[in-house]
Short mmCIF file of N, CA and C in Angstrom, two decimals:
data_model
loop_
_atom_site.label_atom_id
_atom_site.label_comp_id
_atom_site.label_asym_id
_atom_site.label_seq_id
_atom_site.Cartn_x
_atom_site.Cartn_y
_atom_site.Cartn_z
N UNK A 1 -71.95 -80.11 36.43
CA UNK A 1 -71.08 -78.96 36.34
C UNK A 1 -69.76 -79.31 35.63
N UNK A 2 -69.04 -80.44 35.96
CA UNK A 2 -68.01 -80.81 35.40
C UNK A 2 -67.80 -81.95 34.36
N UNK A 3 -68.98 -81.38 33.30
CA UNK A 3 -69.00 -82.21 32.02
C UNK A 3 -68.21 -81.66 30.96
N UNK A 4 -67.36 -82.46 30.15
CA UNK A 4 -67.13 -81.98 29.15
C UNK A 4 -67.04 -81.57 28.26
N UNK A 5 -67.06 -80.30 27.33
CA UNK A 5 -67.27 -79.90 26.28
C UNK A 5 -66.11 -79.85 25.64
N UNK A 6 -66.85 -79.65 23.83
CA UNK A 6 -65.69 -79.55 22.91
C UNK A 6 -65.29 -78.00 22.93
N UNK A 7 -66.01 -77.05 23.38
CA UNK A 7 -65.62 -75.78 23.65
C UNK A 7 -64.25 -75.42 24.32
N UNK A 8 -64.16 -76.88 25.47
CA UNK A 8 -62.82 -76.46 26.04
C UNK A 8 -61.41 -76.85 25.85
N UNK A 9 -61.84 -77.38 24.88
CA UNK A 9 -60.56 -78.25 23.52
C UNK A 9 -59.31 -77.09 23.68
N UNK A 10 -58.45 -77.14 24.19
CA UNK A 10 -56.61 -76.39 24.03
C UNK A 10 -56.49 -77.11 22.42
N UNK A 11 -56.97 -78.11 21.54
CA UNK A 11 -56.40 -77.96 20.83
C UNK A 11 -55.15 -78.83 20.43
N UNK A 12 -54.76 -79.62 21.61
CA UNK A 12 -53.55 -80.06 21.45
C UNK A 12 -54.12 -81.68 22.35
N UNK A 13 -53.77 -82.81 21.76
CA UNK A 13 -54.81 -83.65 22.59
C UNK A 13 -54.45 -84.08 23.53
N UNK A 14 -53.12 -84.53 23.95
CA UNK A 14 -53.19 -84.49 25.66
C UNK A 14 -52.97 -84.24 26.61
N UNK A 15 -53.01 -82.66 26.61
CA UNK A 15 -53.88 -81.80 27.28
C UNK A 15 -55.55 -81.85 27.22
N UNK A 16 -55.89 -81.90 26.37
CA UNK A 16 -57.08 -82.41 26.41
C UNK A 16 -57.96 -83.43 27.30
N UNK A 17 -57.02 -84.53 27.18
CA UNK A 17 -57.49 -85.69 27.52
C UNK A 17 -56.72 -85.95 29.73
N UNK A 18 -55.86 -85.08 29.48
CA UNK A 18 -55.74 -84.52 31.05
C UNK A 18 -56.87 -83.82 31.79
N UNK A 19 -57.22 -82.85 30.95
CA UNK A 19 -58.01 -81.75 31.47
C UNK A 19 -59.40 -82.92 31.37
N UNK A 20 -60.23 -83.68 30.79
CA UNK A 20 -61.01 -84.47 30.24
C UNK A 20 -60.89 -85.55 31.85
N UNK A 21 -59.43 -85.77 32.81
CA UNK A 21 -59.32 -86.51 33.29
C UNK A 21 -59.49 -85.53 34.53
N UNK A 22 -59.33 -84.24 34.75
CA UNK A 22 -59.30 -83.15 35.83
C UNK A 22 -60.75 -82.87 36.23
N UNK A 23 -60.91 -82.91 35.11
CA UNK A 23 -63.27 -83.03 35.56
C UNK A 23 -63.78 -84.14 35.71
N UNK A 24 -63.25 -85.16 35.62
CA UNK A 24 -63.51 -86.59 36.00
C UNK A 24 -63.27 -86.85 37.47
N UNK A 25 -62.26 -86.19 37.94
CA UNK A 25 -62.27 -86.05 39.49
C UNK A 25 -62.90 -85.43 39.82
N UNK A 26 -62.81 -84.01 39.56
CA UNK A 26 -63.87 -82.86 39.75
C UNK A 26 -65.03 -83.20 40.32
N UNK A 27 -65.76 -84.08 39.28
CA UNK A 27 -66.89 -84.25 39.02
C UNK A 27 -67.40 -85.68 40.04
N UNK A 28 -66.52 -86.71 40.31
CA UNK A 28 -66.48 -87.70 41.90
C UNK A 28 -66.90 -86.58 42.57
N UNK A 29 -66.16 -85.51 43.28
CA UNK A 29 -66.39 -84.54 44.34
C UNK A 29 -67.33 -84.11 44.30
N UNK A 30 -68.01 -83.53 43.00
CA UNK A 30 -69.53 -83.14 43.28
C UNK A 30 -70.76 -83.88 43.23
N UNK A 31 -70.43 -85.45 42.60
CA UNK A 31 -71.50 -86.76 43.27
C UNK A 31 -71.48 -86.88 44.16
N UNK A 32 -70.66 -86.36 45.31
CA UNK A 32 -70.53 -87.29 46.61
C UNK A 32 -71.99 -86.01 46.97
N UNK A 33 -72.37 -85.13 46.92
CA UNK A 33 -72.96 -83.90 47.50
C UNK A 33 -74.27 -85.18 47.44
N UNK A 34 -74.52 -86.05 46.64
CA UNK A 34 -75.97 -86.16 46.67
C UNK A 34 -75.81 -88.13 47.84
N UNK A 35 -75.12 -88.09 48.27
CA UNK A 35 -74.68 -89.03 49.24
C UNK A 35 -75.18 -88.13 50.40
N UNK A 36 -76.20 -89.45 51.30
CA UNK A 36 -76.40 -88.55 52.26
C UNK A 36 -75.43 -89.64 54.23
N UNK A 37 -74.47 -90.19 53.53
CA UNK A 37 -74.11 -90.86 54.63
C UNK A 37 -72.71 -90.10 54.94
N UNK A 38 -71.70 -90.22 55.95
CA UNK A 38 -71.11 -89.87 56.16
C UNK A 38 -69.45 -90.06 54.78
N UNK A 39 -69.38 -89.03 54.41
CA UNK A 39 -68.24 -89.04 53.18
C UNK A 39 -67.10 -88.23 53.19
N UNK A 40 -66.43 -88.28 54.65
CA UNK A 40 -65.06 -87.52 55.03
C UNK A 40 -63.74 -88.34 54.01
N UNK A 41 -64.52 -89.73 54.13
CA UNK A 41 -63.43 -90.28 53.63
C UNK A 41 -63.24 -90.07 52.02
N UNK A 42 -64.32 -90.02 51.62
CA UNK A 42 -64.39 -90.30 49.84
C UNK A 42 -63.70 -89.03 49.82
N UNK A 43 -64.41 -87.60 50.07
CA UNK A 43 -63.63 -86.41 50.21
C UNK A 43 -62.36 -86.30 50.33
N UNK A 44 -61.91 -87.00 51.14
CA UNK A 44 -59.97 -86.63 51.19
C UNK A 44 -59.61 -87.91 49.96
N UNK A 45 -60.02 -88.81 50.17
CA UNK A 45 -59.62 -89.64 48.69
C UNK A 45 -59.68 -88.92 47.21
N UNK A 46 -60.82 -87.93 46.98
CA UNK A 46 -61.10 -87.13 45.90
C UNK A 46 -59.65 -86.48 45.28
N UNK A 47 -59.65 -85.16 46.71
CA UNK A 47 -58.72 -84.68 47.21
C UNK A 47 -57.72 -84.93 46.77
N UNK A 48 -57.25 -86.54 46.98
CA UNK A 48 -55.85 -86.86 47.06
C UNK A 48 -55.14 -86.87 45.67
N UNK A 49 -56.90 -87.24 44.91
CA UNK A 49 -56.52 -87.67 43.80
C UNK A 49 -56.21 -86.50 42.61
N UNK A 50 -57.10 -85.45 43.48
CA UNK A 50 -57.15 -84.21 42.84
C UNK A 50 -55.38 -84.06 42.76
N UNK A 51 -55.18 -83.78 43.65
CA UNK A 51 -54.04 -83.11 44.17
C UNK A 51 -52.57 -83.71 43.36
N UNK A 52 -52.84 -84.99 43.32
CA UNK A 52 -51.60 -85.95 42.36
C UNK A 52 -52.00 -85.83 40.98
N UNK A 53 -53.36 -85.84 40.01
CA UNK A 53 -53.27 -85.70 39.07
C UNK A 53 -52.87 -84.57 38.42
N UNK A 54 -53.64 -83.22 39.51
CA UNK A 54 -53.20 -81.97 39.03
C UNK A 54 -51.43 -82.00 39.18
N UNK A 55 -51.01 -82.55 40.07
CA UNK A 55 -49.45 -81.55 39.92
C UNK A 55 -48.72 -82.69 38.52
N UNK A 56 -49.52 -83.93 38.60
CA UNK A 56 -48.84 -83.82 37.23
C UNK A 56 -49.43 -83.53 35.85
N UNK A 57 -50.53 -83.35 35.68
CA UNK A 57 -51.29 -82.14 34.95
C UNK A 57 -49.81 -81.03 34.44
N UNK A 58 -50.12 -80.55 35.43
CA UNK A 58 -49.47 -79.33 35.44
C UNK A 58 -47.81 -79.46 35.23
N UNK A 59 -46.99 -80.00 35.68
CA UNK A 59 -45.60 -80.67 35.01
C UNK A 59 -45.92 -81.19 33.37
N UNK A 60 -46.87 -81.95 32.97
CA UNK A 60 -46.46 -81.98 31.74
C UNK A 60 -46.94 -80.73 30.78
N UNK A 61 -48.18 -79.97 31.44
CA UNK A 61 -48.56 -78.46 30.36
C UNK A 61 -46.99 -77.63 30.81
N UNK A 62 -46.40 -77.59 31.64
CA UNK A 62 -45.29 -76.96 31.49
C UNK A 62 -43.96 -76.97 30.81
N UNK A 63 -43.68 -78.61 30.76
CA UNK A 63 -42.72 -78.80 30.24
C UNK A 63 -43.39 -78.40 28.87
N UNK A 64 -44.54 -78.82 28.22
CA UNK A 64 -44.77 -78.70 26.77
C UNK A 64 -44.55 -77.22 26.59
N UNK A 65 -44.64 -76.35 27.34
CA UNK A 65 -44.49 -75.18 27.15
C UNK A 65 -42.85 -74.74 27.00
N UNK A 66 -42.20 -75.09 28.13
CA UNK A 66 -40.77 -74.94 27.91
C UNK A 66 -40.45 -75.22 26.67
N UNK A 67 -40.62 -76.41 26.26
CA UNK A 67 -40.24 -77.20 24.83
C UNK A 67 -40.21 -76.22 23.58
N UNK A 68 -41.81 -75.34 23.72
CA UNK A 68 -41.93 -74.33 22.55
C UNK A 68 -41.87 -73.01 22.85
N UNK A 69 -40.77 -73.05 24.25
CA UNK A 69 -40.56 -71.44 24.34
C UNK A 69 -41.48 -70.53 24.33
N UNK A 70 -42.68 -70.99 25.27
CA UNK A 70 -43.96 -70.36 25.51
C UNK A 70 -42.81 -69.01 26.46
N UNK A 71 -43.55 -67.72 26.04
CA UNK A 71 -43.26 -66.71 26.72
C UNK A 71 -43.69 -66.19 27.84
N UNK A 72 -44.80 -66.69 28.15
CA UNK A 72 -45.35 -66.29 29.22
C UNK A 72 -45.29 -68.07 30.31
N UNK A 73 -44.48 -68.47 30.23
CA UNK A 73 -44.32 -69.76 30.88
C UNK A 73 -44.45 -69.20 32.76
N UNK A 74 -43.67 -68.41 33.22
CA UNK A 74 -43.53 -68.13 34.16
C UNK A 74 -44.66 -67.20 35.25
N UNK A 75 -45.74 -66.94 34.14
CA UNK A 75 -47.07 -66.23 35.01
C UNK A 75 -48.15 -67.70 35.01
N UNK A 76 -47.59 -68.62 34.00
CA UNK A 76 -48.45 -69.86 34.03
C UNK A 76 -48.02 -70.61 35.19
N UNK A 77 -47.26 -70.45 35.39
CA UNK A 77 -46.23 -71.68 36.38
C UNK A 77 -46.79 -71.25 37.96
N UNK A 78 -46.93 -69.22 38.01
CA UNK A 78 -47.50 -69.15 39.35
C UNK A 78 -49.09 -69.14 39.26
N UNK A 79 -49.83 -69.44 38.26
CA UNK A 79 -51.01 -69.91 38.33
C UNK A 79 -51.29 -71.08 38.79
N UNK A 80 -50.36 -71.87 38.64
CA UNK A 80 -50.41 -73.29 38.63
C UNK A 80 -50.25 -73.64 40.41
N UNK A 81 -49.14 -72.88 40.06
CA UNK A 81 -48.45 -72.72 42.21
C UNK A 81 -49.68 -72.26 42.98
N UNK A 82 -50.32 -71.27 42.55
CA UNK A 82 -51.66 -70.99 43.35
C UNK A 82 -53.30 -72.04 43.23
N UNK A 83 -52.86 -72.52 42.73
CA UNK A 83 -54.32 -73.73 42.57
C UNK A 83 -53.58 -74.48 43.54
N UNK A 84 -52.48 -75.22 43.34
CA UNK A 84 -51.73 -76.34 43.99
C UNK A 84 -52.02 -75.78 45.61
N UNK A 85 -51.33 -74.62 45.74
CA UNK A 85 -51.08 -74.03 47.36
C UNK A 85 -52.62 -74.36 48.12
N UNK A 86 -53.38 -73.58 47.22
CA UNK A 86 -54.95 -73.73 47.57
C UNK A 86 -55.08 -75.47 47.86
N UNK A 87 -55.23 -76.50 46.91
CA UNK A 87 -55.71 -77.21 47.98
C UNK A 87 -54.56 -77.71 48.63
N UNK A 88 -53.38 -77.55 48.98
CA UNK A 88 -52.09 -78.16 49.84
C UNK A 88 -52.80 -77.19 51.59
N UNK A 89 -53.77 -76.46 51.18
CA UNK A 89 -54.06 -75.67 52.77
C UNK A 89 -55.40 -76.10 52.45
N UNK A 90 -55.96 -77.02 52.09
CA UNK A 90 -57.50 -77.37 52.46
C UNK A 90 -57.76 -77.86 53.71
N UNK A 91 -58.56 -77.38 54.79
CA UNK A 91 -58.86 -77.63 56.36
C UNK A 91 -59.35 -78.72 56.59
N UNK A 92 -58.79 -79.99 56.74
CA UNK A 92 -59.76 -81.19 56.79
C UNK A 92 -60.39 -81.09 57.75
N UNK A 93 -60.15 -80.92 58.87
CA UNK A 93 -60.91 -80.29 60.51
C UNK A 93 -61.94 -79.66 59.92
N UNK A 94 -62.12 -78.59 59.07
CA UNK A 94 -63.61 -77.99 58.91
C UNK A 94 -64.32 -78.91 57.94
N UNK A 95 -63.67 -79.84 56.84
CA UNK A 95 -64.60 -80.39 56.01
C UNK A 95 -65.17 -81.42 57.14
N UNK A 96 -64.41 -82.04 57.72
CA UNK A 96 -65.07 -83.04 58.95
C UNK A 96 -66.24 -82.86 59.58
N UNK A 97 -66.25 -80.97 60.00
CA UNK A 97 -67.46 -80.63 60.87
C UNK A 97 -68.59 -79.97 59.66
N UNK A 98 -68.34 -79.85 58.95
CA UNK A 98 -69.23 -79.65 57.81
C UNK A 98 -69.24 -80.01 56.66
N UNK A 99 -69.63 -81.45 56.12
CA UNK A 99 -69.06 -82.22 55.00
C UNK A 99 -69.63 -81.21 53.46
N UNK A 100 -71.13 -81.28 53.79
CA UNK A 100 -71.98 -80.68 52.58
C UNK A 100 -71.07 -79.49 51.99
N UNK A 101 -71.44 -78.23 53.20
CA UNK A 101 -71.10 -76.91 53.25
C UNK A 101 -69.63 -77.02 52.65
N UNK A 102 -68.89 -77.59 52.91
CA UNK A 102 -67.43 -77.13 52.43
C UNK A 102 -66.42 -78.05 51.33
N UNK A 103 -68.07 -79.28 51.21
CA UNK A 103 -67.48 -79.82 49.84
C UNK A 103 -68.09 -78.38 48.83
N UNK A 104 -69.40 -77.91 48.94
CA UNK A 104 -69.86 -76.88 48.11
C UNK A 104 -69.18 -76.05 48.01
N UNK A 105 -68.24 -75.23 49.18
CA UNK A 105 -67.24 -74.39 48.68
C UNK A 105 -66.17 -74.55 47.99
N UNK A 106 -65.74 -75.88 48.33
CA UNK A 106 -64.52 -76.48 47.35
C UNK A 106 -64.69 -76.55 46.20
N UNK A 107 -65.97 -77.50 45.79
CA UNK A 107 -66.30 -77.48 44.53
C UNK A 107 -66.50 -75.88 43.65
N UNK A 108 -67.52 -75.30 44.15
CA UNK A 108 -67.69 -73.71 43.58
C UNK A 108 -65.54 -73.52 43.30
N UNK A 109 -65.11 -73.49 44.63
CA UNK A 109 -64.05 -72.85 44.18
C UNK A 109 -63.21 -73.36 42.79
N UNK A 110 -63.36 -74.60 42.52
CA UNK A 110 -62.46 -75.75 41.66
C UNK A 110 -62.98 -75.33 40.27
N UNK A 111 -64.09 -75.59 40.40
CA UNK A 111 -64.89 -74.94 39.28
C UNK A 111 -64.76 -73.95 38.08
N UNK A 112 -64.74 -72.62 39.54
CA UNK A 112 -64.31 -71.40 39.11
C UNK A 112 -62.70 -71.39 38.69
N UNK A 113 -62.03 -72.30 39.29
CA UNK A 113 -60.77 -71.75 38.82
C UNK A 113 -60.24 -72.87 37.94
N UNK A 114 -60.71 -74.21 37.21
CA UNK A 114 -60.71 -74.93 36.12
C UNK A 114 -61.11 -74.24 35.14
N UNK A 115 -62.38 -73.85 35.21
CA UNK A 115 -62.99 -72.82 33.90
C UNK A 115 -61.91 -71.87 33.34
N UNK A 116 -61.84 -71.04 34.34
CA UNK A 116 -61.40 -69.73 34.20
C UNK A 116 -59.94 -70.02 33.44
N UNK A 117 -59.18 -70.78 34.23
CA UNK A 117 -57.51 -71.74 33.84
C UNK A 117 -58.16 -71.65 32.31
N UNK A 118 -58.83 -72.62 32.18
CA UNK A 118 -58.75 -73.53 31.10
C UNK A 118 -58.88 -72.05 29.44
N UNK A 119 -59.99 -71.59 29.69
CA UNK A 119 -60.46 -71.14 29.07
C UNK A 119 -59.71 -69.52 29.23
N UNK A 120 -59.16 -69.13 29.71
CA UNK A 120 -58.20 -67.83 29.57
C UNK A 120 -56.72 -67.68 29.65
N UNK A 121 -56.32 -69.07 30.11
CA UNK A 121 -54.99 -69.05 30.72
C UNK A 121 -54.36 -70.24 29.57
N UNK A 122 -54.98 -71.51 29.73
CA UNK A 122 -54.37 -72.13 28.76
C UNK A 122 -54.82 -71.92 27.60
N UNK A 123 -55.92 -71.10 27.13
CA UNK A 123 -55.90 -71.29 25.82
C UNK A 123 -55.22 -70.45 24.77
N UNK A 124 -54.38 -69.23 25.58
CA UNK A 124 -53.24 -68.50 25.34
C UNK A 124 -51.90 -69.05 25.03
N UNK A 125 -51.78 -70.32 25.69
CA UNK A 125 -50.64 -71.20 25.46
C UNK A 125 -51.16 -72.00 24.21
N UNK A 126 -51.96 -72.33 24.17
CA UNK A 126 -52.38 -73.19 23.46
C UNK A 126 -52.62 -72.95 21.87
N UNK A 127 -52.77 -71.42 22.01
CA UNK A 127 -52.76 -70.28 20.49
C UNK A 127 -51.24 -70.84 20.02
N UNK A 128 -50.85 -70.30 20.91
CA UNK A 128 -49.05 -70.60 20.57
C UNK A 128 -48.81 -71.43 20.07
N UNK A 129 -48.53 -72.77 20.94
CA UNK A 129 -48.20 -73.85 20.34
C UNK A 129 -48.54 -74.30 18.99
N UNK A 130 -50.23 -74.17 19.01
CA UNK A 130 -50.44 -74.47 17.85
C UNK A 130 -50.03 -73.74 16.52
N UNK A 131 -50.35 -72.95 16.98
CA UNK A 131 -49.75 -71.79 15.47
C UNK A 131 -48.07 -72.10 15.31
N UNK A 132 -47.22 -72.43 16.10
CA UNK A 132 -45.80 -73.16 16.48
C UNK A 132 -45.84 -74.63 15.51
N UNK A 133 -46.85 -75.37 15.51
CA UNK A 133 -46.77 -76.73 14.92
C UNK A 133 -47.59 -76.55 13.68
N UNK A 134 -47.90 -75.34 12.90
CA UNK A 134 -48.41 -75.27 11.58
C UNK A 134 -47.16 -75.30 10.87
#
């Protein structure tokens, strides 16, 4: 699920090579599904890692945006706040009592909202900029 394509190229390379590094975690989280021993731990390690790469992910697509006076900086910024919030309230108590079930919801959810980011949200910024550096 979280392989990379050149389809999801922003265009600008590192962002690229962030986002290239955001499905690389991603994608730990959804190997662990075919582990059949106990993996609370790898899970919050995923997690952790998710959680630190994205917020700085997300600090440097912003500042690059500030830089070129992206206009819509501030509906990006609460996109960003709502992925972050989401997993800052992930239930470790329920992933504990159901590892499979609620790595699958996590993942589905991450998924859906990497895609969707990537491919509607940044690549609007990413028009910009570039057409900005012709």
């Amino acid at each position: 699920m979280f392989k990379w394509q050149d389809e999801y190229s922003v265009h600008i390379p590192l962002v690229d090579e962030q986002h290239k590094k955001l499905f690389e975690i991603a994608g730990t989280l959804e190997n662990l599904l075919n582990r059949d021993d106990d993996i609370l731990d790898d899970i919050v390690d995923c997690i952790s890692k998710l959680m630190e790469y994205t917020k700085y992910h997300f600090l440097q697509e912003e500042q690059l945006m500030k830089t070129y006076e992206y206009l819509e900086l501030d509906e990006h910024i609460k996109e960003h706040e709502s992925f972050m919030t989401y997993l800052m309230e992930i239930n470790f108590t329920e992933i504990a009592e159901n590892q499979k079930a609620s790595l699958r919801d996590l993942i589905k959810f991450i998924s859906s909202w990497i895609f969707k980011h990537i491919m509607n949200v940044d690549f609007k910024y990413s028009a910009y900029i570039v057409d900005k550096l012709k």
